[in-house]
């Protein structure tokens, strides 16, 4: 097939069992203008090299599995097309600011712990009773937090965030935005519990408002905006703390 | 792959999607002393529940009734759904969706703060709750985040279950590979709940994500549990050509129309009622035209194609789903994901242009045979969600019943499994550990160390590539068990799948290492899929009638006399096809009747009230 167009993918490879450090491997892939980068990687896996290792599932931008650095930018590989780069080669690396397990697979343990620590669930004083029907919530109250529910935990914002890179304990954009999401939900009463974590130094105060998280977010969650709002709430809490015990003012 | 390690819990759930997480919370909340484990081959929020779009059905508004939802579901199932299961499902549905609301699911709201509902296909009343058009995503994340509240839930994320562990006729765990290290673990429980989802990836053109390989169906099947009604496979009528990405039925519930190459609303030619003008306040009329059921709309597409009325695209024939009259504001409010997907993956902005669509494999009505409590024929093993078949869906599932189903039956299976675990505390750990060790050795011998599979000695080298076998399976399934089937197509498919199972014995993988070996898991998944594919093809071959999604060109009528019953496929061995048996459908108050859609075509009481 001498006439067939191809495109080159330069892919980061690292195997913890055999490699002292990472290397790049080059693959020539048939060029199809309808293909996303993930399609090209799947083609390599299926036909050329079954050892290439990466995560993927829905290939429609909602499961959050396939985040990668594509030419140095954090992207969902299922949502970025070869035609955006052709005829130039595409460099594919694991998301930065995370330890690498193998090839394009990053270690998510840290995020999972951070997520749990901000208590991302409805907290209420009353007993769970479904017989009284749904909690009423107006469209305006829904709109208050809806944007922050859209996070797919794809980790692109952690790769874009310079603070995550320098301070590994920083809770990070997605976890903070989700904490803020529950704080803003009219059904929730867990603000005080959540703010204890979110007011720690490596939490909202760690953010230097570079705003890159919101730029790379594929779902327009605007974590930077959420963190700024959370900072304002945290500052209020801080000053309230001088005049009354925490929570008494709610 | 290292030696196996052992981990013991009270209840073990395999699968971390909607059903598995709902089961986990049901147990953790009611039984704080029980230890619950959730094993998932991906992080739970990657599970395919995430991709469900349109909504979840439950009776909540004063203009609706349990009776209506039951009737819609029974008739939608072409009378193959079990009516006791459907009645129970419908009555528990509102409580479950309210529970999700209490757990933070951001349901769309009315001005008075109550939840919004919208119409869906085959439903005579609007009863589909929705969170814009990412309902599954919001449900899954609400469930997952809620599980983080419970200290007694232990997650085994990115652990690939490869085999059930069964001792003395009782299921007590699974062998699972920790992907990061490649270490085999024996994860044991006094009761096990299978929640691994469907197997859409048996087909080439599907809405299903890469992870939907029928793992749990195959594992249960191999332990002697029947796979029920596997011939009933749902094609969703509106997928994007090329990728198969789903364009939700909610786009029609909101008023979108389907037109052929003449701009004509062709559904009116197929006994689905008469169209109302798109600006008529009554449009879209329930159980009519674009709100007909999925099986019929997908079948009608093929007939339009045969008449030459479809539109040629570079990915083959399509029709147009036209949303333009809904306007930008409504599309942005209720269908933002549809707009995003159409723009990104089809280069179409539905505010200005119709979306090209064609039928796409979407859902398995069949699955692991369970009773109303999720119990299977294997003691200690329960199942819920798409991998299970209770059955409320029968021969055709109605859109928005599956998200509710995974909650209702996930919770029920959780409660039942917890009771079983408390009543049956003792099991033989040594025997189960030995089985996990054997499984570890099998995988090492057949894949890791030699790259060859059973029957070939070390170093021989197999010769079949995973992708080659998978592609041939796809071709055989699409060709033989698609929307229309006949004896020849099904016989050919059965033969082809048998051949592929044989060739799978010498499959070759490239990756002979331990850490995160996705070449190995792809091979194991192919093995699961071939089991499921064979069950589908043989169940379809034996059902000599047409009902719901199972349409035979050589047996075109529904045959209640001979086939008002569930098929049961039993695994035989590696070289033999499944044995097919049958069991009766439970009929309580709704005797089999003519399944009609569209005003004036033999309306029932319920339809008259709502159309």
mmCIF file of N, CA, C and O in Angstrom, chain B residues 76-142:
data_model
loop_
_atom_site.group_PDB
_atom_site.id
_atom_site.type_symbol
_atom_site.label_atom_id
_atom_site.label_comp_id
_atom_site.label_asym_id
_atom_site.label_seq_id
_atom_site.Cartn_x
_atom_site.Cartn_y
_atom_site.Cartn_z
ATOM 1 N N UNK B 76 -44.234 -3.754 26.212
ATOM 2 C CA UNK B 76 -42.929 -3.483 25.609
ATOM 3 C C UNK B 76 -42.069 -4.726 25.527
ATOM 4 O O UNK B 76 -41.302 -4.906 24.586
ATOM 5 N N UNK B 77 -42.238 -5.618 26.512
ATOM 6 C CA UNK B 77 -41.444 -6.849 26.547
ATOM 7 C C UNK B 77 -41.991 -7.912 25.596
ATOM 8 O O UNK B 77 -41.441 -9.014 25.526
ATOM 9 N N UNK B 78 -43.068 -7.552 24.884
ATOM 10 C CA UNK B 78 -43.792 -8.504 24.025
ATOM 11 C C UNK B 78 -44.234 -9.715 24.851
ATOM 12 O O UNK B 78 -44.188 -10.850 24.396
ATOM 13 N N UNK B 79 -44.622 -9.452 26.063
ATOM 14 C CA UNK B 79 -45.175 -10.407 27.017
ATOM 15 C C UNK B 79 -44.170 -11.468 27.487
ATOM 16 O O UNK B 79 -44.531 -12.450 28.098
ATOM 17 N N UNK B 80 -42.891 -11.222 27.233
ATOM 18 C CA UNK B 80 -41.905 -12.182 27.724
ATOM 19 C C UNK B 80 -41.341 -11.784 29.094
ATOM 20 O O UNK B 80 -40.658 -12.563 29.736
ATOM 21 N N UNK B 81 -41.640 -10.583 29.543
ATOM 22 C CA UNK B 81 -41.199 -10.193 30.890
ATOM 23 C C UNK B 81 -42.050 -10.927 31.928
ATOM 24 O O UNK B 81 -43.226 -11.203 31.707
ATOM 25 N N UNK B 82 -41.446 -11.226 33.069
ATOM 26 C CA UNK B 82 -42.201 -11.877 34.149
ATOM 27 C C UNK B 82 -43.007 -10.817 34.894
ATOM 28 O O UNK B 82 -42.454 -9.849 35.420
ATOM 29 N N UNK B 83 -44.313 -11.038 34.970
ATOM 30 C CA UNK B 83 -45.177 -9.958 35.455
ATOM 31 C C UNK B 83 -45.045 -9.729 36.963
ATOM 32 O O UNK B 83 -45.263 -8.615 37.436
ATOM 33 N N UNK B 84 -44.690 -10.766 37.707
ATOM 34 C CA UNK B 84 -44.447 -10.531 39.136
ATOM 35 C C UNK B 84 -43.217 -9.640 39.322
ATOM 36 O O UNK B 84 -43.195 -8.725 40.153
ATOM 37 N N UNK B 85 -42.202 -9.883 38.493
ATOM 38 C CA UNK B 85 -40.970 -9.077 38.568
ATOM 39 C C UNK B 85 -41.247 -7.638 38.143
ATOM 40 O O UNK B 85 -40.758 -6.687 38.768
ATOM 41 N N UNK B 86 -42.033 -7.490 37.082
ATOM 42 C CA UNK B 86 -42.318 -6.145 36.570
ATOM 43 C C UNK B 86 -43.139 -5.358 37.592
ATOM 44 O O UNK B 86 -42.873 -4.178 37.851
ATOM 45 N N UNK B 87 -44.113 -6.012 38.199
ATOM 46 C CA UNK B 87 -44.955 -5.329 39.188
ATOM 47 C C UNK B 87 -44.103 -4.867 40.385
ATOM 48 O O UNK B 87 -44.211 -3.729 40.845
ATOM 49 N N UNK B 88 -43.265 -5.754 40.838
ATOM 50 C CA UNK B 88 -42.385 -5.409 41.961
ATOM 51 C C UNK B 88 -41.452 -4.255 41.571
ATOM 52 O O UNK B 88 -41.265 -3.293 42.328
ATOM 53 N N UNK B 89 -40.890 -4.364 40.392
ATOM 54 C CA UNK B 89 -39.974 -3.337 39.879
ATOM 55 C C UNK B 89 -40.648 -1.964 39.843
ATOM 56 O O UNK B 89 -40.110 -0.968 40.341
ATOM 57 N N UNK B 90 -41.826 -1.933 39.256
ATOM 58 C CA UNK B 90 -42.531 -0.648 39.092
ATOM 59 C C UNK B 90 -42.857 -0.038 40.453
ATOM 60 O O UNK B 90 -42.736 1.172 40.651
ATOM 61 N N UNK B 91 -43.254 -0.893 41.401
ATOM 62 C CA UNK B 91 -43.643 -0.366 42.713
ATOM 63 C C UNK B 91 -42.441 0.091 43.549
ATOM 64 O O UNK B 91 -42.573 0.996 44.370
ATOM 65 N N UNK B 92 -41.299 -0.500 43.344
ATOM 66 C CA UNK B 92 -40.115 -0.071 44.101
ATOM 67 C C UNK B 92 -39.357 1.069 43.414
ATOM 68 O O UNK B 92 -38.504 1.715 44.026
ATOM 69 N N UNK B 93 -39.675 1.290 42.142
ATOM 70 C CA UNK B 93 -38.909 2.267 41.350
ATOM 71 C C UNK B 93 -38.902 3.680 41.946
ATOM 72 O O UNK B 93 -37.826 4.279 42.092
ATOM 73 N N UNK B 94 -40.062 4.236 42.319
ATOM 74 C CA UNK B 94 -40.030 5.629 42.817
ATOM 75 C C UNK B 94 -39.153 5.775 44.060
ATOM 76 O O UNK B 94 -38.386 6.742 44.176
ATOM 77 N N UNK B 95 -39.255 4.824 44.955
ATOM 78 C CA UNK B 95 -38.454 4.888 46.179
ATOM 79 C C UNK B 95 -36.956 4.942 45.842
ATOM 80 O O UNK B 95 -36.184 5.697 46.443
ATOM 81 N N UNK B 96 -36.555 4.147 44.875
ATOM 82 C CA UNK B 96 -35.134 4.107 44.507
ATOM 83 C C UNK B 96 -34.665 5.415 43.877
ATOM 84 O O UNK B 96 -33.550 5.869 44.135
ATOM 85 N N UNK B 97 -35.505 6.003 43.026
ATOM 86 C CA UNK B 97 -35.067 7.263 42.404
ATOM 87 C C UNK B 97 -35.072 8.402 43.417
ATOM 88 O O UNK B 97 -34.232 9.310 43.363
ATOM 89 N N UNK B 98 -36.019 8.362 44.361
ATOM 90 C CA UNK B 98 -35.995 9.356 45.445
ATOM 91 C C UNK B 98 -34.731 9.156 46.284
ATOM 92 O O UNK B 98 -34.066 10.115 46.687
ATOM 93 N N UNK B 99 -34.377 7.903 46.508
ATOM 94 C CA UNK B 99 -33.152 7.626 47.264
ATOM 95 C C UNK B 99 -31.930 8.237 46.561
ATOM 96 O O UNK B 99 -31.090 8.863 47.196
ATOM 97 N N UNK B 100 -31.869 8.067 45.260
ATOM 98 C CA UNK B 100 -30.766 8.686 44.503
ATOM 99 C C UNK B 100 -30.802 10.204 44.635
ATOM 100 O O UNK B 100 -29.760 10.871 44.726
ATOM 101 N N UNK B 101 -32.012 10.740 44.674
ATOM 102 C CA UNK B 101 -32.164 12.194 44.872
ATOM 103 C C UNK B 101 -31.587 12.583 46.227
ATOM 104 O O UNK B 101 -30.831 13.557 46.344
ATOM 105 N N UNK B 102 -31.885 11.786 47.232
ATOM 106 C CA UNK B 102 -31.351 12.087 48.567
ATOM 107 C C UNK B 102 -29.831 11.939 48.615
ATOM 108 O O UNK B 102 -29.177 12.531 49.465
ATOM 109 N N UNK B 103 -29.298 11.151 47.738
ATOM 110 C CA UNK B 103 -27.845 10.979 47.675
ATOM 111 C C UNK B 103 -27.170 11.989 46.753
ATOM 112 O O UNK B 103 -25.999 11.859 46.421
ATOM 113 N N UNK B 104 -27.949 12.950 46.299
ATOM 114 C CA UNK B 104 -27.305 14.057 45.601
ATOM 115 C C UNK B 104 -27.443 14.085 44.090
ATOM 116 O O UNK B 104 -26.912 14.986 43.441
ATOM 117 N N UNK B 105 -28.128 13.128 43.499
ATOM 118 C CA UNK B 105 -28.255 13.123 42.041
ATOM 119 C C UNK B 105 -28.928 14.432 41.595
ATOM 120 O O UNK B 105 -29.977 14.800 42.118
ATOM 121 N N UNK B 106 -28.308 15.155 40.672
ATOM 122 C CA UNK B 106 -28.861 16.459 40.267
ATOM 123 C C UNK B 106 -29.973 16.340 39.219
ATOM 124 O O UNK B 106 -29.823 16.761 38.077
ATOM 125 N N UNK B 107 -31.095 15.763 39.629
ATOM 126 C CA UNK B 107 -32.226 15.623 38.698
ATOM 127 C C UNK B 107 -32.693 16.994 38.224
ATOM 128 O O UNK B 107 -32.707 17.945 39.015
ATOM 129 N N UNK B 108 -33.118 17.070 36.973
ATOM 130 C CA UNK B 108 -33.736 18.315 36.501
ATOM 131 C C UNK B 108 -35.009 18.595 37.300
ATOM 132 O O UNK B 108 -35.671 17.664 37.765
ATOM 133 N N UNK B 109 -35.336 19.870 37.447
ATOM 134 C CA UNK B 109 -36.420 20.271 38.346
ATOM 135 C C UNK B 109 -37.471 21.118 37.651
ATOM 136 O O UNK B 109 -37.162 21.870 36.709
ATOM 137 N N UNK B 110 -38.677 21.055 38.216
ATOM 138 C CA UNK B 110 -39.751 21.960 37.830
ATOM 139 C C UNK B 110 -39.624 23.237 38.660
ATOM 140 O O UNK B 110 -38.895 23.281 39.666
ATOM 141 N N UNK B 111 -40.420 24.244 38.287
ATOM 142 C CA UNK B 111 -40.360 25.517 39.005
ATOM 143 C C UNK B 111 -40.680 25.355 40.489
ATOM 144 O O UNK B 111 -40.145 26.079 41.337
ATOM 145 N N UNK B 112 -41.545 24.377 40.824
ATOM 146 C CA UNK B 112 -41.907 24.195 42.234
ATOM 147 C C UNK B 112 -40.881 23.362 43.010
ATOM 148 O O UNK B 112 -41.084 23.052 44.183
ATOM 149 N N UNK B 113 -39.784 22.994 42.357
ATOM 150 C CA UNK B 113 -38.742 22.251 43.060
ATOM 151 C C UNK B 113 -38.893 20.745 43.005
ATOM 152 O O UNK B 113 -38.017 20.013 43.471
ATOM 153 N N UNK B 114 -39.988 20.261 42.415
ATOM 154 C CA UNK B 114 -40.140 18.806 42.264
ATOM 155 C C UNK B 114 -39.319 18.342 41.058
ATOM 156 O O UNK B 114 -38.906 19.151 40.229
ATOM 157 N N UNK B 115 -39.076 17.037 40.967
ATOM 158 C CA UNK B 115 -38.274 16.544 39.847
ATOM 159 C C UNK B 115 -39.067 16.621 38.549
ATOM 160 O O UNK B 115 -40.293 16.483 38.545
ATOM 161 N N UNK B 116 -38.346 16.850 37.454
ATOM 162 C CA UNK B 116 -38.969 16.865 36.130
ATOM 163 C C UNK B 116 -39.014 15.448 35.569
ATOM 164 O O UNK B 116 -38.148 14.630 35.884
ATOM 165 N N UNK B 117 -39.992 15.184 34.717
ATOM 166 C CA UNK B 117 -40.019 13.930 33.967
ATOM 167 C C UNK B 117 -40.251 14.251 32.499
ATOM 168 O O UNK B 117 -40.767 15.318 32.169
ATOM 169 N N UNK B 118 -39.846 13.305 31.621
ATOM 170 C CA UNK B 118 -40.101 13.515 30.200
ATOM 171 C C UNK B 118 -40.552 12.220 29.552
ATOM 172 O O UNK B 118 -40.375 11.137 30.128
ATOM 173 N N UNK B 119 -41.169 12.317 28.369
ATOM 174 C CA UNK B 119 -41.645 11.103 27.699
ATOM 175 C C UNK B 119 -40.486 10.264 27.165
ATOM 176 O O UNK B 119 -39.423 10.795 26.851
ATOM 177 N N UNK B 120 -40.716 8.972 27.035
ATOM 178 C CA UNK B 120 -39.734 8.066 26.443
ATOM 179 C C UNK B 120 -40.446 7.036 25.583
ATOM 180 O O UNK B 120 -41.656 6.837 25.713
ATOM 181 N N UNK B 121 -39.696 6.371 24.729
ATOM 182 C CA UNK B 121 -40.268 5.424 23.773
ATOM 183 C C UNK B 121 -41.033 4.293 24.462
ATOM 184 O O UNK B 121 -40.546 3.704 25.419
ATOM 185 N N UNK B 122 -42.201 4.011 23.946
ATOM 186 C CA UNK B 122 -42.978 2.874 24.446
ATOM 187 C C UNK B 122 -43.656 3.125 25.779
ATOM 188 O O UNK B 122 -44.331 2.246 26.309
ATOM 189 N N UNK B 123 -43.487 4.318 26.320
ATOM 190 C CA UNK B 123 -44.096 4.671 27.602
ATOM 191 C C UNK B 123 -45.330 5.533 27.329
ATOM 192 O O UNK B 123 -45.234 6.568 26.661
ATOM 193 N N UNK B 124 -46.475 5.138 27.900
ATOM 194 C CA UNK B 124 -47.730 5.849 27.643
ATOM 195 C C UNK B 124 -47.888 7.138 28.438
ATOM 196 O O UNK B 124 -48.821 7.901 28.212
ATOM 197 N N UNK B 125 -47.018 7.354 29.393
ATOM 198 C CA UNK B 125 -47.071 8.566 30.214
ATOM 199 C C UNK B 125 -45.635 9.050 30.388
ATOM 200 O O UNK B 125 -44.708 8.231 30.426
ATOM 201 N N UNK B 126 -45.454 10.358 30.537
ATOM 202 C CA UNK B 126 -44.099 10.844 30.780
ATOM 203 C C UNK B 126 -43.727 10.488 32.220
ATOM 204 O O UNK B 126 -44.412 10.880 33.161
ATOM 205 N N UNK B 127 -42.671 9.676 32.360
ATOM 206 C CA UNK B 127 -42.260 9.248 33.707
ATOM 207 C C UNK B 127 -40.754 9.055 33.827
ATOM 208 O O UNK B 127 -40.263 8.443 34.765
ATOM 209 N N UNK B 128 -40.019 9.603 32.851
ATOM 210 C CA UNK B 128 -38.567 9.417 32.859
ATOM 211 C C UNK B 128 -37.884 10.589 33.552
ATOM 212 O O UNK B 128 -37.906 11.714 33.054
ATOM 213 N N UNK B 129 -37.310 10.292 34.722
ATOM 214 C CA UNK B 129 -36.526 11.289 35.463
ATOM 215 C C UNK B 129 -35.210 11.479 34.722
ATOM 216 O O UNK B 129 -34.668 10.523 34.162
ATOM 217 N N UNK B 130 -34.672 12.700 34.760
ATOM 218 C CA UNK B 130 -33.438 12.898 34.005
ATOM 219 C C UNK B 130 -32.566 13.962 34.654
ATOM 220 O O UNK B 130 -33.051 14.859 35.337
ATOM 221 N N UNK B 131 -31.283 13.811 34.433
ATOM 222 C CA UNK B 131 -30.311 14.820 34.840
ATOM 223 C C UNK B 131 -29.669 15.277 33.540
ATOM 224 O O UNK B 131 -28.736 14.648 33.048
ATOM 225 N N UNK B 132 -30.214 16.299 32.959
ATOM 226 C CA UNK B 132 -30.019 16.697 31.555
ATOM 227 C C UNK B 132 -29.954 15.426 30.705
ATOM 228 O O UNK B 132 -30.847 14.592 30.814
ATOM 229 N N UNK B 133 -28.928 15.245 29.900
ATOM 230 C CA UNK B 133 -28.860 13.982 29.157
ATOM 231 C C UNK B 133 -27.577 13.234 29.517
ATOM 232 O O UNK B 133 -26.939 12.607 28.695
ATOM 233 N N UNK B 134 -27.242 13.349 30.810
ATOM 234 C CA UNK B 134 -26.130 12.559 31.349
ATOM 235 C C UNK B 134 -26.609 11.844 32.602
ATOM 236 O O UNK B 134 -25.934 11.844 33.641
ATOM 237 N N UNK B 135 -27.762 11.238 32.508
ATOM 238 C CA UNK B 135 -28.381 10.663 33.699
ATOM 239 C C UNK B 135 -27.530 9.544 34.296
ATOM 240 O O UNK B 135 -27.343 9.470 35.508
ATOM 241 N N UNK B 136 -27.018 8.680 33.451
ATOM 242 C CA UNK B 136 -26.193 7.578 33.955
ATOM 243 C C UNK B 136 -24.925 8.085 34.615
ATOM 244 O O UNK B 136 -24.513 7.598 35.675
ATOM 245 N N UNK B 137 -24.323 9.083 33.998
ATOM 246 C CA UNK B 137 -23.123 9.702 34.563
ATOM 247 C C UNK B 137 -23.412 10.228 35.967
ATOM 248 O O UNK B 137 -22.677 9.957 36.924
ATOM 249 N N UNK B 138 -24.499 10.982 36.104
ATOM 250 C CA UNK B 138 -24.802 11.562 37.409
ATOM 251 C C UNK B 138 -25.197 10.496 38.426
ATOM 252 O O UNK B 138 -24.826 10.585 39.597
ATOM 253 N N UNK B 139 -25.934 9.501 37.981
ATOM 254 C CA UNK B 139 -26.291 8.426 38.912
ATOM 255 C C UNK B 139 -25.043 7.695 39.388
ATOM 256 O O UNK B 139 -24.873 7.412 40.580
ATOM 257 N N UNK B 140 -24.163 7.381 38.451
ATOM 258 C CA UNK B 140 -22.970 6.611 38.814
ATOM 259 C C UNK B 140 -22.081 7.394 39.783
ATOM 260 O O UNK B 140 -21.618 6.852 40.790
ATOM 261 N N UNK B 141 -21.856 8.669 39.474
ATOM 262 C CA UNK B 141 -20.989 9.454 40.356
ATOM 263 C C UNK B 141 -21.657 9.700 41.712
ATOM 264 O O UNK B 141 -20.977 9.690 42.740
ATOM 265 N N UNK B 142 -22.976 9.890 41.719
ATOM 266 C CA UNK B 142 -23.664 10.046 43.014
ATOM 267 C C UNK B 142 -23.511 8.771 43.839
ATOM 268 O O UNK B 142 -23.256 8.831 45.049
#
